[in-house]
mmCIF file of C-alpha atoms in Angstrom:
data_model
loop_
_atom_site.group_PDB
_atom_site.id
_atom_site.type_symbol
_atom_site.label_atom_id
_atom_site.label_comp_id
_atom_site.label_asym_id
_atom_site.label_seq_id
_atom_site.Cartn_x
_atom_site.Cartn_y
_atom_site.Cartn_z
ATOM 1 C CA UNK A 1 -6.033 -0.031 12.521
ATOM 2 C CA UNK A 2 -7.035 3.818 12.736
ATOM 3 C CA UNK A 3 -8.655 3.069 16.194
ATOM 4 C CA UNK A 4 -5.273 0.742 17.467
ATOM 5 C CA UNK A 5 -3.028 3.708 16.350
ATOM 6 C CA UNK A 6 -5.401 6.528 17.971
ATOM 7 C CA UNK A 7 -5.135 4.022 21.095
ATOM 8 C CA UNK A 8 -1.739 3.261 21.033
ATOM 9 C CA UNK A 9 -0.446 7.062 20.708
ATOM 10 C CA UNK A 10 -3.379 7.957 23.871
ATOM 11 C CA UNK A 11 -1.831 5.039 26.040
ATOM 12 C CA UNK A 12 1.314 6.777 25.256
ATOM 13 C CA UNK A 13 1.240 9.992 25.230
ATOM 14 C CA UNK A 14 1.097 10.921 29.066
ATOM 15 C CA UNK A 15 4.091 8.042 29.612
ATOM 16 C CA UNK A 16 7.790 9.009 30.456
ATOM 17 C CA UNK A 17 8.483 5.372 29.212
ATOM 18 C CA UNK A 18 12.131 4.800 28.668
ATOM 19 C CA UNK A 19 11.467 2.434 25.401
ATOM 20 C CA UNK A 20 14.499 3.446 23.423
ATOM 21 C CA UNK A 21 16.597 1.378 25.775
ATOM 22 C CA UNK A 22 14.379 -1.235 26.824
ATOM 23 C CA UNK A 23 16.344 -4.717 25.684
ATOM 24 C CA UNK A 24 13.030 -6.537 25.846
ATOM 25 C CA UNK A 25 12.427 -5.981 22.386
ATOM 26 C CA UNK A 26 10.409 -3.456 20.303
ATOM 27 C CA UNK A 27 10.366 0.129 21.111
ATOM 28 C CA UNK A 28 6.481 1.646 21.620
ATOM 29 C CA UNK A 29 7.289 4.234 18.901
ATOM 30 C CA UNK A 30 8.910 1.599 16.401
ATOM 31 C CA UNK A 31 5.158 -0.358 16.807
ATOM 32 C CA UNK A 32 3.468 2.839 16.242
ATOM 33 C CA UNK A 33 5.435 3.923 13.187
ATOM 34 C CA UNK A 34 4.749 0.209 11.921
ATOM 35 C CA UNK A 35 1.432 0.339 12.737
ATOM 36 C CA UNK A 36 0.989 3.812 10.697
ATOM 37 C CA UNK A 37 2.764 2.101 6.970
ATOM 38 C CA UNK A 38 0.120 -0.433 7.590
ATOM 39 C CA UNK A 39 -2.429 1.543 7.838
ATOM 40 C CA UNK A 40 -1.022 3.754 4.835
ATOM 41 C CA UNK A 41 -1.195 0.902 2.392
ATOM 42 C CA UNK A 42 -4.222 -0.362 3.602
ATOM 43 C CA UNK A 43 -5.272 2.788 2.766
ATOM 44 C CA UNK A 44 -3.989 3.184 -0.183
ATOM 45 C CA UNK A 45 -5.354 0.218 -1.691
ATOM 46 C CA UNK A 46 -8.675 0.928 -0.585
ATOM 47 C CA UNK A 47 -8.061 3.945 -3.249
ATOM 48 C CA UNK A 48 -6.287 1.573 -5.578
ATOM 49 C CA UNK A 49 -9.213 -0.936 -5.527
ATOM 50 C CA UNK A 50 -11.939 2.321 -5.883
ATOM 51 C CA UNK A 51 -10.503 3.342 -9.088
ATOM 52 C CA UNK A 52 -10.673 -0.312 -10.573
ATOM 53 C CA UNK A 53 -14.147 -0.068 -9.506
ATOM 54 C CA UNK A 54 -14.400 2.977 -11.771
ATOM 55 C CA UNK A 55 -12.616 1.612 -14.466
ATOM 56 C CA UNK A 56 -14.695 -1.582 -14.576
ATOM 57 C CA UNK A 57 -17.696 0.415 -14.782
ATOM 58 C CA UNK A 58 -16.554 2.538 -17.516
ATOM 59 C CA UNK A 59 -15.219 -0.621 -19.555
ATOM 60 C CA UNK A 60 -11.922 0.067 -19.562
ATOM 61 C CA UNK A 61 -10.663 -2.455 -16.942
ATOM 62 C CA UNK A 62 -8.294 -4.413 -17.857
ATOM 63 C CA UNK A 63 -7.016 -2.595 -20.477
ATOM 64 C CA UNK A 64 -3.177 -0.342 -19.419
ATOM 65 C CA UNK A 65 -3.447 3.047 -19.019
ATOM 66 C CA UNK A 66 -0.230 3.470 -20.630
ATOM 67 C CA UNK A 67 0.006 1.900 -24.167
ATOM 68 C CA UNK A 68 -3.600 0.631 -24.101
ATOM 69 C CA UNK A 69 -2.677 -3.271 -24.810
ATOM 70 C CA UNK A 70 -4.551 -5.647 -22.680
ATOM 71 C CA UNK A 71 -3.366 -6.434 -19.130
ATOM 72 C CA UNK A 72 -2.605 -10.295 -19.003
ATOM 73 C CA UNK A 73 -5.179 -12.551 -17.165
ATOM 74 C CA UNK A 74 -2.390 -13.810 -14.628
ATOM 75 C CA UNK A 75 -1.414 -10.219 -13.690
ATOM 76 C CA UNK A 76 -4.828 -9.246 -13.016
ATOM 77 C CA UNK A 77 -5.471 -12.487 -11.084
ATOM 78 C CA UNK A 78 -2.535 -11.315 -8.850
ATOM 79 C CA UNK A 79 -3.139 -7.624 -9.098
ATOM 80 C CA UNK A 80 -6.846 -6.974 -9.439
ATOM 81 C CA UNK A 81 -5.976 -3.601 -9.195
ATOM 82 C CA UNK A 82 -3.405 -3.151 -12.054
ATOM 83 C CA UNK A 83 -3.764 -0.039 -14.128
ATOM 84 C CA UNK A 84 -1.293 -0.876 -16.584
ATOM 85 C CA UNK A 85 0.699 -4.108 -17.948
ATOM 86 C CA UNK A 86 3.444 -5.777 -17.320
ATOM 87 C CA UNK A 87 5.420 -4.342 -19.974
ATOM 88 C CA UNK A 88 4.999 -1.062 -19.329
ATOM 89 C CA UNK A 89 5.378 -1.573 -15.491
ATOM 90 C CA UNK A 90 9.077 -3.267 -16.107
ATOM 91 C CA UNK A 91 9.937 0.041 -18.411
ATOM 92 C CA UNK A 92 8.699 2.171 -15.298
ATOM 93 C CA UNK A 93 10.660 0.740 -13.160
ATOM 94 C CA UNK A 94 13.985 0.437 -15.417
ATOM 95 C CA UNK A 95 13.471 3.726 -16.092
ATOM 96 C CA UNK A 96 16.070 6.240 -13.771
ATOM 97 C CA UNK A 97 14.267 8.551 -11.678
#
């Protein structure tokens, strides 16, 4: 995705394209900015995966990093990645920012 994105912004970049009002669908810099939130959460969970890594080394996988219960099988099995449980992920996100 890095390389498509490098590509797409060099195929672009010397172009006096008109793509705002092109009615044949997409715009080249709508693509591109789609193309860049993929490969931002791609990214991220790269990272997110890497620190599960860590955690299952240590011995603490599994267990949430916020009241220290046990993270439920099924959550795992959907989130490998979970640092904390579903408990204290519905009180994060009912909780005003």
């Amino acid at each position: 995705m890095t390389s498509d994105l490098g590509d797409m912004a060099a195929a672009s970049a010397g172009s006096n394209l008109d793509d705002e009002h092109d009615p044949e669908g997409a715009t080249v810099a709508f693509e591109r900015q789609q193309l860049a939130a993929l490969l931002a959460r791609a990214e991220q969970q790269l990272v997110e995966v890497a620190a599960a890594l860590v955690r299952l080394a240590d011995g603490t996988y599994g267990r949430c990093e916020h009241c220290g219960r046990l993270i439920a099988d099924a959550r795992l099995e959907a989130l490998p990645a979970a640092r904390i449980c579903i408990i204290c992920a519905d009180a994060a996100r009912s909780t005003p920012r």
